CSV table of C-alpha atoms in Angstrom, one decimal:
chain,number,residue,atom,x,y,z
A,1,MET,CA,-90.3,81.2,-74.2
A,2,THR,CA,-88.2,78.7,-72.3
A,3,GLU,CA,-88.3,78.5,-68.6
A,4,ASN,CA,-85.5,79.9,-66.6
A,5,ILE,CA,-83.2,78.0,-64.2
A,6,LYS,CA,-81.7,79.4,-61.1
A,7,LEU,CA,-77.9,79.6,-61.3
A,8,GLU,CA,-75.8,79.9,-58.2
A,9,VAL,CA,-72.0,80.2,-58.1
A,10,VAL,CA,-70.7,80.0,-54.5
A,11,THR,CA,-67.2,80.1,-53.2
A,12,PRO,CA,-66.2,79.7,-49.6
A,13,GLU,CA,-65.8,83.5,-49.3
A,14,LYS,CA,-69.0,84.7,-50.9
A,15,SER,CA,-71.7,84.0,-53.3
A,16,VAL,CA,-70.6,85.2,-56.7
A,17,VAL,CA,-73.7,84.7,-58.9
A,18,SER,CA,-77.3,84.1,-57.9
A,19,GLU,CA,-79.7,84.8,-60.7
A,20,ASP,CA,-82.0,83.3,-63.3
A,21,ALA,CA,-80.5,82.0,-66.5
A,22,GLN,CA,-81.9,80.6,-69.7
A,23,ILE,CA,-79.0,78.3,-70.3
A,24,VAL,CA,-75.8,77.4,-68.5
A,25,MET,CA,-72.7,76.0,-70.1
A,26,ALA,CA,-70.0,74.6,-67.8
A,27,PRO,CA,-66.6,72.9,-68.4
A,28,GLY,CA,-67.1,69.5,-66.9
A,29,GLU,CA,-64.3,67.1,-66.1
A,30,MET,CA,-65.3,64.9,-69.0
A,31,GLY,CA,-66.3,67.6,-71.4
A,32,GLU,CA,-68.3,70.8,-71.6
A,33,PHE,CA,-72.0,70.5,-70.9
A,34,GLY,CA,-75.0,72.7,-71.2
A,35,VAL,CA,-78.0,72.8,-68.9
A,36,LEU,CA,-81.5,73.9,-69.7
A,37,ALA,CA,-84.5,73.9,-67.4
A,38,GLY,CA,-85.7,70.4,-66.6
A,39,HIS,CA,-82.3,68.8,-66.8
A,40,THR,CA,-81.9,65.5,-65.1
A,41,PRO,CA,-80.1,65.5,-61.8
A,42,PHE,CA,-76.4,65.6,-62.6
A,43,LEU,CA,-73.2,66.0,-60.6
A,44,THR,CA,-69.7,66.5,-61.9
A,45,THR,CA,-66.4,68.1,-61.1
A,46,LEU,CA,-65.4,71.1,-63.1
A,47,LYS,CA,-62.2,72.0,-64.9
A,48,THR,CA,-60.7,75.4,-64.6
A,49,GLY,CA,-62.4,77.6,-67.1
A,50,PRO,CA,-65.4,79.6,-68.0
A,51,VAL,CA,-68.9,79.0,-67.0
A,52,LYS,CA,-71.1,80.7,-69.5
A,53,TYR,CA,-74.7,81.5,-69.1
A,54,ARG,CA,-77.4,83.6,-70.7
A,55,ASP,CA,-79.3,85.7,-68.1
A,56,ALA,CA,-83.0,86.3,-68.0
A,57,THR,CA,-82.7,89.2,-70.5
A,58,GLY,CA,-80.8,87.0,-73.0
A,59,LYS,CA,-77.4,88.6,-72.4
A,60,GLU,CA,-74.3,86.3,-72.5
A,61,ARG,CA,-72.3,86.3,-69.3
A,62,ILE,CA,-69.1,84.6,-68.3
A,63,VAL,CA,-67.8,83.6,-64.9
A,64,PHE,CA,-64.3,82.2,-64.3
A,65,VAL,CA,-64.3,79.1,-62.1
A,66,SER,CA,-61.5,77.0,-60.7
A,67,GLY,CA,-61.4,74.0,-58.5
A,68,GLY,CA,-65.0,73.2,-58.2
A,69,PHE,CA,-67.9,71.0,-59.0
A,70,ALA,CA,-71.4,71.5,-60.2
A,71,GLU,CA,-74.8,70.1,-59.4
A,72,ALA,CA,-77.6,70.4,-61.9
A,73,LEU,CA,-81.2,69.9,-60.8
A,74,PRO,CA,-84.3,70.4,-62.9
A,75,ASP,CA,-84.8,73.9,-61.7
A,76,ARG,CA,-81.4,75.0,-60.5
A,77,VAL,CA,-77.6,74.7,-61.1
A,78,THR,CA,-75.3,75.1,-58.2
A,79,VAL,CA,-71.5,75.6,-58.8
A,80,LEU,CA,-69.3,75.2,-55.8
A,81,ALA,CA,-65.8,76.5,-56.6
A,82,GLU,CA,-62.6,77.4,-54.7
A,83,SER,CA,-62.4,80.6,-56.6
A,84,ALA,CA,-64.8,82.3,-59.0
A,85,GLU,CA,-65.0,85.7,-60.5
A,86,ARG,CA,-67.4,87.4,-62.9
A,87,ARG,CA,-65.7,88.5,-66.1
A,88,LYS,CA,-65.7,92.2,-65.1
A,89,ASP,CA,-64.1,91.4,-61.7
A,90,ILE,CA,-61.1,89.6,-63.1
A,91,ASP,CA,-57.9,91.3,-62.1
A,92,VAL,CA,-56.0,91.3,-65.4
A,93,GLN,CA,-52.8,92.6,-64.0
A,94,ARG,CA,-52.7,90.1,-61.3
A,95,ALA,CA,-53.5,87.2,-63.7
A,96,GLN,CA,-50.7,88.5,-66.0
A,97,ALA,CA,-48.2,88.6,-63.2
A,98,ALA,CA,-49.3,85.1,-62.1
A,99,ALA,CA,-48.9,83.8,-65.6
A,100,GLU,CA,-45.4,85.2,-65.8
A,101,ARG,CA,-44.4,83.9,-62.4
A,102,ALA,CA,-45.7,80.4,-63.2
A,103,GLU,CA,-43.9,80.4,-66.6
A,104,LYS,CA,-40.6,81.3,-65.0
A,105,ARG,CA,-41.0,78.6,-62.4
A,106,LEU,CA,-41.7,76.0,-65.1
A,107,GLN,CA,-38.7,77.2,-67.2
A,108,THR,CA,-36.2,76.8,-64.4
A,109,GLY,CA,-36.9,73.1,-64.4
A,110,SER,CA,-35.3,72.7,-61.0
A,111,PRO,CA,-36.4,69.7,-58.9
A,112,ASP,CA,-37.8,71.8,-56.1
A,113,VAL,CA,-40.4,73.3,-58.4
A,114,ASP,CA,-43.8,71.7,-57.9
A,115,TYR,CA,-44.4,71.0,-61.6
A,116,PHE,CA,-48.1,70.3,-61.3
A,117,ARG,CA,-48.8,73.2,-59.1
A,118,ALA,CA,-47.0,75.6,-61.4
A,119,LYS,CA,-48.8,74.1,-64.4
A,120,ALA,CA,-52.1,74.5,-62.7
A,121,ALA,CA,-51.3,78.1,-61.7
A,122,LEU,CA,-50.4,78.9,-65.3
A,123,HIS,CA,-53.5,77.3,-66.6
A,124,ARG,CA,-55.6,79.3,-64.2
A,125,ALA,CA,-53.9,82.6,-65.1
A,126,ILE,CA,-54.3,82.0,-68.9
A,127,SER,CA,-57.9,81.0,-68.5
A,128,ARG,CA,-58.6,84.2,-66.6
A,129,LEU,CA,-56.8,86.3,-69.2
A,130,GLU,CA,-58.7,84.6,-72.0
A,131,ILE,CA,-62.0,85.3,-70.3
A,132,ALA,CA,-61.1,88.9,-69.6
A,133,LYS,CA,-60.0,89.5,-73.2
A,134,SER,CA,-63.2,88.1,-74.6
A,135,ARG,CA,-64.8,91.3,-73.3
A,136,SER,CA,-63.9,93.2,-76.5
A,137,LEU,CA,-65.7,90.7,-78.7
B,1,MET,CA,-51.2,107.7,3.5
B,2,PRO,CA,-50.4,108.5,-0.1
B,3,SER,CA,-49.9,112.1,-0.9
B,4,LEU,CA,-52.3,114.1,-3.0
B,5,LYS,CA,-50.0,114.3,-6.0
B,6,ASP,CA,-49.4,110.5,-6.0
B,7,VAL,CA,-53.1,109.8,-6.1
B,8,LYS,CA,-53.7,112.3,-8.9
B,9,LEU,CA,-50.9,110.8,-11.0
B,10,LYS,CA,-52.4,107.3,-10.4
B,11,ILE,CA,-55.8,108.5,-11.6
B,12,GLN,CA,-54.3,109.9,-14.7
B,13,GLY,CA,-52.5,106.7,-15.4
B,14,VAL,CA,-55.6,104.6,-15.0
B,15,LYS,CA,-57.5,107.0,-17.3
B,16,LYS,CA,-54.9,106.4,-20.0
B,17,THR,CA,-55.2,102.7,-19.6
B,18,LYS,CA,-59.0,103.0,-19.9
B,19,GLN,CA,-58.6,104.8,-23.1
B,20,ILE,CA,-56.5,102.0,-24.5
B,21,THR,CA,-58.8,99.2,-23.4
B,22,LYS,CA,-61.8,101.1,-24.8
B,23,ALA,CA,-60.1,101.6,-28.1
B,24,MET,CA,-59.2,97.9,-28.3
B,25,ASN,CA,-62.7,97.0,-27.4
B,26,MET,CA,-64.0,99.1,-30.3
B,27,VAL,CA,-61.5,97.7,-32.8
B,28,ALA,CA,-62.4,94.2,-31.7
B,29,THR,CA,-66.1,95.0,-32.2
B,30,SER,CA,-65.6,96.1,-35.8
B,31,ARG,CA,-63.3,93.2,-36.6
B,32,LEU,CA,-65.9,90.9,-35.1
B,33,ARG,CA,-68.4,92.2,-37.5
B,34,GLY,CA,-66.1,91.5,-40.4
B,35,ALA,CA,-65.4,88.0,-39.1
B,36,GLN,CA,-69.1,87.3,-38.7
B,37,GLY,CA,-69.6,88.5,-42.2
B,38,ALA,CA,-67.0,86.1,-43.5
B,39,MET,CA,-68.6,83.3,-41.6
B,40,SER,CA,-72.1,83.9,-43.0
B,41,GLY,CA,-70.5,84.2,-46.5
B,42,PHE,CA,-69.1,80.7,-46.0
B,43,ARG,CA,-72.3,79.1,-44.7
B,44,PRO,CA,-74.1,78.6,-48.1
B,45,TYR,CA,-71.0,76.9,-49.5
B,46,ALA,CA,-70.5,74.7,-46.4
B,47,GLU,CA,-74.2,73.6,-46.4
B,48,LYS,CA,-74.3,72.8,-50.0
B,49,PHE,CA,-71.0,71.0,-49.7
B,50,SER,CA,-72.1,68.7,-46.9
B,51,GLU,CA,-75.4,68.1,-48.6
B,52,VAL,CA,-73.7,66.9,-51.8
B,53,LEU,CA,-71.1,64.9,-49.8
B,54,GLY,CA,-73.8,63.2,-47.8
B,55,SER,CA,-75.8,62.1,-50.8
B,56,LEU,CA,-72.6,61.0,-52.6
B,57,ALA,CA,-71.4,59.0,-49.6
B,58,GLU,CA,-74.7,57.3,-49.3
B,59,LYS,CA,-74.7,56.4,-53.0
B,60,ALA,CA,-71.1,55.3,-53.2
B,61,GLY,CA,-71.8,53.2,-50.1
B,62,GLY,CA,-69.7,50.1,-50.1
B,63,ASP,CA,-67.2,51.1,-52.7
B,64,ALA,CA,-66.3,54.2,-50.8
B,65,SER,CA,-62.9,52.8,-49.8
B,66,SER,CA,-60.8,55.9,-50.0
B,67,PRO,CA,-57.7,55.7,-47.9
B,68,LEU,CA,-58.8,58.9,-46.3
B,69,LEU,CA,-61.7,57.1,-44.7
B,70,THR,CA,-59.9,54.0,-43.4
B,71,PRO,CA,-58.6,54.3,-39.9
B,72,LYS,CA,-55.1,53.0,-39.3
B,73,ALA,CA,-54.7,49.8,-37.4
B,74,GLU,CA,-52.2,51.3,-35.0
B,75,VAL,CA,-52.2,55.0,-34.0
B,76,LYS,CA,-48.6,55.9,-33.2
B,77,LYS,CA,-48.3,59.4,-34.6
B,78,ILE,CA,-51.0,62.0,-33.8
B,79,HIS,CA,-50.9,65.4,-35.5
B,80,ILE,CA,-52.9,68.3,-34.0
B,81,VAL,CA,-53.7,71.5,-35.9
B,82,LEU,CA,-53.9,74.1,-33.2
B,83,CYS,CA,-55.7,77.3,-34.0
B,84,THR,CA,-55.0,80.2,-31.6
B,85,SER,CA,-54.7,83.9,-31.9
B,86,ASP,CA,-51.5,85.8,-32.7
B,87,ARG,CA,-52.0,88.4,-29.9
B,88,GLY,CA,-52.9,88.2,-26.3
B,89,LEU,CA,-55.2,90.5,-24.3
B,90,CYS,CA,-58.2,88.3,-24.9
B,91,GLY,CA,-58.9,86.8,-21.6
B,92,GLY,CA,-58.6,83.0,-21.3
B,93,PHE,CA,-59.0,82.4,-25.0
B,94,ASN,CA,-55.6,80.9,-25.8
B,95,ILE,CA,-55.2,79.2,-22.4
B,96,ASN,CA,-58.5,77.4,-22.9
B,97,LEU,CA,-57.3,76.1,-26.3
B,98,THR,CA,-53.9,75.0,-25.1
B,99,ASP,CA,-55.4,73.4,-22.0
B,100,LYS,CA,-57.7,71.4,-24.2
B,101,ALA,CA,-54.7,70.2,-26.1
B,102,LYS,CA,-52.9,69.3,-22.9
B,103,HIS,CA,-55.9,67.3,-21.6
B,104,PHE,CA,-56.4,65.6,-24.9
B,105,ILE,CA,-52.8,64.4,-24.8
B,106,LYS,CA,-53.0,63.4,-21.2
B,107,ASP,CA,-56.2,61.4,-21.7
B,108,GLN,CA,-54.8,59.2,-24.5
B,109,PRO,CA,-54.7,55.6,-23.4
B,110,ALA,CA,-51.5,54.7,-25.2
B,111,SER,CA,-48.4,56.3,-23.8
B,112,ASP,CA,-46.0,55.7,-26.7
B,113,VAL,CA,-47.7,58.1,-29.1
B,114,GLU,CA,-45.8,60.8,-30.8
B,115,TYR,CA,-47.4,64.2,-31.1
B,116,SER,CA,-46.7,66.9,-33.6
B,117,PHE,CA,-48.4,70.2,-34.3
B,118,THR,CA,-49.4,72.6,-37.0
B,119,CYS,CA,-49.8,76.0,-35.5
B,120,PHE,CA,-52.1,78.8,-36.6
B,121,GLY,CA,-51.3,81.7,-34.5
B,122,LYS,CA,-48.3,82.8,-32.4
B,123,LYS,CA,-49.7,81.9,-29.0
B,124,GLY,CA,-50.1,78.3,-29.9
B,125,ARG,CA,-46.7,78.1,-31.4
B,126,ASP,CA,-45.1,79.6,-28.3
B,127,TRP,CA,-47.0,77.0,-26.2
B,128,CYS,CA,-45.7,74.1,-28.4
B,129,ARG,CA,-42.2,75.4,-28.2
B,130,LYS,CA,-42.4,75.6,-24.4
B,131,GLN,CA,-43.7,72.1,-24.2
B,132,SER,CA,-41.1,71.1,-26.8
B,133,TYR,CA,-43.5,69.4,-29.2
B,134,PRO,CA,-42.3,69.2,-32.7
B,135,ILE,CA,-43.9,71.8,-34.9
B,136,ALA,CA,-44.5,70.8,-38.6
B,137,ASP,CA,-45.8,74.2,-39.7
B,138,THR,CA,-46.6,77.6,-38.4
B,139,HIS,CA,-48.9,80.1,-40.0
B,140,LEU,CA,-48.9,83.6,-38.5
B,141,GLY,CA,-51.0,86.5,-39.3
B,142,ILE,CA,-54.0,84.5,-40.4
B,143,VAL,CA,-56.3,84.0,-37.5
B,144,GLY,CA,-58.0,87.3,-36.7
B,145,SER,CA,-57.5,88.9,-40.1
B,146,ARG,CA,-59.2,88.4,-43.4
B,147,PHE,CA,-57.9,85.3,-45.2
B,148,GLY,CA,-58.9,83.4,-48.3
B,149,PHE,CA,-59.8,79.8,-48.8
B,150,HIS,CA,-56.4,79.0,-50.3
B,151,VAL,CA,-54.8,79.3,-46.9
B,152,ALA,CA,-56.9,76.4,-45.7
B,153,ALA,CA,-56.5,74.5,-49.0
B,154,THR,CA,-52.7,74.8,-49.0
B,155,ALA,CA,-52.3,73.7,-45.3
B,156,GLY,CA,-55.0,71.0,-45.8
B,157,LYS,CA,-53.3,69.6,-48.8
B,158,LYS,CA,-50.1,69.2,-46.8
B,159,LEU,CA,-52.0,67.3,-44.1
B,160,VAL,CA,-53.7,65.0,-46.5
B,161,ASP,CA,-50.4,64.2,-48.2
B,162,SER,CA,-48.7,63.5,-44.9
B,163,PHE,CA,-51.6,61.4,-43.8
B,164,LEU,CA,-51.4,59.3,-47.0
B,165,ASP,CA,-47.7,58.7,-46.9
B,166,GLY,CA,-48.0,57.6,-43.3
B,167,THR,CA,-46.3,60.5,-41.6
B,168,TYR,CA,-49.4,60.9,-39.4
B,169,ASP,CA,-51.8,58.2,-38.3
B,170,GLU,CA,-54.5,60.6,-37.1
B,171,VAL,CA,-55.0,64.3,-37.6
B,172,TYR,CA,-57.1,66.5,-35.3
B,173,LEU,CA,-58.2,70.0,-35.5
B,174,LEU,CA,-58.4,72.1,-32.4
B,175,TYR,CA,-60.3,75.3,-32.7
B,176,SER,CA,-62.5,77.6,-30.8
B,177,GLN,CA,-66.1,77.2,-31.7
B,178,PHE,CA,-68.1,80.4,-31.6
B,179,PHE,CA,-71.5,80.1,-29.9
B,180,SER,CA,-72.3,83.6,-28.9
B,181,MET,CA,-70.6,86.8,-27.8
B,182,GLY,CA,-70.1,85.3,-24.3
B,183,ARG,CA,-69.4,81.7,-25.1
B,184,GLN,CA,-66.6,80.3,-27.2
B,185,VAL,CA,-65.8,76.6,-26.6
B,186,PRO,CA,-62.5,75.0,-27.5
B,187,THR,CA,-63.4,72.0,-29.7
B,188,LEU,CA,-61.4,69.1,-30.9
B,189,GLN,CA,-62.4,67.5,-34.2
B,190,LYS,CA,-61.0,64.6,-36.0
B,191,LEU,CA,-59.9,65.6,-39.5
B,192,LEU,CA,-58.3,62.4,-40.7
B,193,PRO,CA,-59.2,59.7,-41.1
B,194,ILE,CA,-62.5,61.2,-42.1
B,195,PRO,CA,-65.1,60.0,-39.6
B,196,PRO,CA,-68.0,58.2,-41.3
B,197,ILE,CA,-70.2,60.8,-42.8
B,198,GLU,CA,-73.0,61.4,-40.4
B,199,SER,CA,-76.4,59.9,-41.1
B,200,THR,CA,-78.0,62.5,-38.9
B,201,ASP,CA,-77.1,64.9,-41.6
B,202,THR,CA,-79.0,62.7,-44.1
B,203,ALA,CA,-82.0,62.6,-41.8
B,204,GLU,CA,-82.2,66.3,-41.9
B,205,LYS,CA,-81.8,66.3,-45.6
B,206,THR,CA,-84.6,63.9,-46.2
B,207,GLY,CA,-86.9,66.5,-44.6
B,208,ALA,CA,-85.5,69.1,-46.9
B,209,GLU,CA,-85.7,66.7,-49.9
B,210,GLU,CA,-89.4,66.2,-49.4
B,211,LYS,CA,-90.0,69.9,-49.1
B,212,ASN,CA,-88.4,71.0,-52.3
B,213,GLY,CA,-88.8,67.8,-54.3
B,214,TYR,CA,-85.1,67.2,-54.2
B,215,LEU,CA,-84.2,64.1,-56.2
B,216,ALA,CA,-81.3,62.2,-54.7
B,217,GLU,CA,-80.6,60.1,-57.8
B,218,HIS,CA,-77.9,61.9,-59.7
B,219,ILE,CA,-76.0,61.0,-62.8
B,220,CYS,CA,-72.5,61.3,-61.8
B,221,GLU,CA,-69.5,62.1,-63.9
B,222,PRO,CA,-67.1,60.5,-63.4
B,223,SER,CA,-68.4,57.7,-61.1
B,224,PRO,CA,-69.7,58.4,-57.6
B,225,ALA,CA,-66.6,56.8,-56.1
B,226,GLU,CA,-64.3,58.9,-58.1
B,227,LEU,CA,-66.3,62.1,-57.3
B,228,LEU,CA,-66.2,61.2,-53.7
B,229,GLY,CA,-62.4,60.7,-54.0
B,230,ASP,CA,-62.2,64.2,-55.3
B,231,LEU,CA,-64.5,65.7,-52.7
B,232,LEU,CA,-63.0,64.0,-49.6
B,233,PRO,CA,-59.8,66.0,-49.5
B,234,ARG,CA,-61.7,69.1,-50.2
B,235,ASN,CA,-63.9,68.2,-47.2
B,236,VAL,CA,-60.7,68.5,-45.1
B,237,TYR,CA,-60.0,72.0,-46.4
B,238,VAL,CA,-63.6,73.0,-45.8
B,239,GLN,CA,-63.4,71.8,-42.2
B,240,MET,CA,-60.1,73.7,-41.7
B,241,PHE,CA,-61.5,76.9,-43.2
B,242,ARG,CA,-64.5,76.6,-41.0
B,243,GLY,CA,-62.2,76.1,-37.9
B,244,LEU,CA,-60.1,79.1,-38.8
B,245,LEU,CA,-63.1,81.3,-39.3
B,246,GLU,CA,-64.7,80.2,-36.1
B,247,THR,CA,-61.4,80.8,-34.2
B,248,SER,CA,-61.1,84.3,-35.7
B,249,THR,CA,-64.6,85.2,-34.7
B,250,SER,CA,-64.1,83.7,-31.3
B,251,GLU,CA,-60.9,85.6,-30.8
B,252,HIS,CA,-62.5,89.0,-31.5
B,253,ALA,CA,-65.5,88.1,-29.3
B,254,ALA,CA,-63.2,87.1,-26.5
B,255,ARG,CA,-61.1,90.2,-26.8
B,256,MET,CA,-64.2,92.3,-26.8
B,257,SER,CA,-65.5,91.0,-23.6
B,258,ALA,CA,-62.0,91.0,-22.0
B,259,MET,CA,-61.5,94.6,-22.9
B,260,ASP,CA,-65.0,95.4,-21.8
B,261,ASN,CA,-64.2,94.0,-18.4
B,262,ALA,CA,-60.9,95.9,-18.3
B,263,THR,CA,-62.7,99.1,-19.0
B,264,LYS,CA,-65.2,98.4,-16.3
B,265,ALA,CA,-62.3,97.6,-13.9
B,266,CYS,CA,-60.7,100.9,-14.8
B,267,ASN,CA,-63.9,102.8,-14.0
B,268,ASP,CA,-64.1,101.1,-10.6
B,269,MET,CA,-60.5,101.9,-9.9
B,270,ILE,CA,-61.0,105.6,-10.9
B,271,ASP,CA,-64.0,105.8,-8.6
B,272,ARG,CA,-62.1,104.4,-5.7
B,273,LEU,CA,-59.0,106.6,-6.4
B,274,THR,CA,-61.2,109.7,-6.7
B,275,LEU,CA,-62.7,108.9,-3.3
B,276,ALA,CA,-59.2,108.5,-1.9
B,277,TYR,CA,-58.1,111.7,-3.5
B,278,ASN,CA,-61.0,113.7,-2.1
B,279,LYS,CA,-60.4,112.2,1.3
B,280,ALA,CA,-56.8,113.2,1.2
B,281,ARG,CA,-57.7,116.6,0.0
B,282,GLN,CA,-60.1,117.2,2.8
B,283,ALA,CA,-57.7,115.9,5.4
B,284,ALA,CA,-55.1,118.3,4.0
B,285,ILE,CA,-57.6,121.2,4.3
B,286,THR,CA,-58.5,120.2,7.8
B,287,SER,CA,-55.0,120.0,8.9
B,288,ASP,CA,-54.2,123.4,7.3
B,289,LEU,CA,-57.2,124.9,9.1
B,290,MET,CA,-56.0,123.4,12.4
B,291,ASP,CA,-52.6,125.0,11.8
B,292,ILE,CA,-54.1,128.4,11.1
B,293,VAL,CA,-56.5,128.3,14.0
B,294,GLY,CA,-53.6,127.1,16.2
B,295,GLY,CA,-51.4,129.9,15.0
B,296,ALA,CA,-54.1,132.5,15.6
B,297,GLU,CA,-54.7,131.2,19.1
B,298,ALA,CA,-51.1,131.4,19.9
B,299,LEU,CA,-50.8,135.0,18.6
B,300,ARG,CA,-53.7,136.1,20.7
B,301,GLY,CA,-52.5,134.3,23.8
């Protein structure tokens, strides 16, 4: 039996996850990485996307994370994010609306549209939707 | 001598006022609880953030040459982010904040400095307009209600961008720091350029490090300097968010105590008026009696 590591996902508004996990997978800026107990200290920024982990009972769980960074220590992983939601807390309708809005803004192609911001918004919305959909699997 | 009816009406009026102030006090109390909850929800994030930032800054050391850290040679354009409340009836809360801004501007050694403002809250905006300072941005309906981190992030990003392209040479955050229910202190904090990251904070951390065997040596991806470059602007947002949370909490605390005082003043006033009312009533009875007795005497005579 492997040892568990403590996973904490914190946003400025609240603490989203604080529990033991067997393994944590996170989308690092330079590629996805997995963390097991006894990982060497590691610090990276995160891309928008899913943080997956297997909780103490071996169940797969997914948390959506955007705009954050992660710190891994031998006994704990801390993710600091601007926004984070557990899969079941994702507001699908809101994400859908956000995706449509962002797409429309991109399509207009007018110079006063902040291209990168719209792109990032679209990316966030799609990522949220994907995570929410994976529920049925 | 006011008539009986006047005093009675006055008492009723004061009672109505008391009801209002009491209700406002209770609303402020419950909002304060919410604001304090938001503040305590933010604390773990802020602590972790400054810890990581501290250790990174230490590591990046000499190569931390982000433009956000370097002070400008000449400070000609100062920008102040002024956090006040949207509504009044909270004692000296807003006055204290704007006074602080006034003194700060007065105490500047150089006289040829241009000032501009970003205002959170209507009261601050009104003050800036009155003093005819240019206002870059106004955000209403944020202080005192529930707001997300994105508010601070959006506003903060604008400040960082303006600082980088030279629109501002220095950016300050003026907010009300919440110490206790009875004490809220207007505080001025430098946002940009980011002041050297405190070593006191590292000293505290070494204590914590020894305790839980924290290893400062991290592998960093990408390099420490790049990571720091990513975290520094975020540090500005975090500071702004904290300022806004503190101001919100302070506003509710200030309003609570102001309304508490008002309710007390109403009670005093009601007591005094009731006394006056009773005096007037007795005087009226006495004079009526005198009349009756006088009339009876006259009849008998």
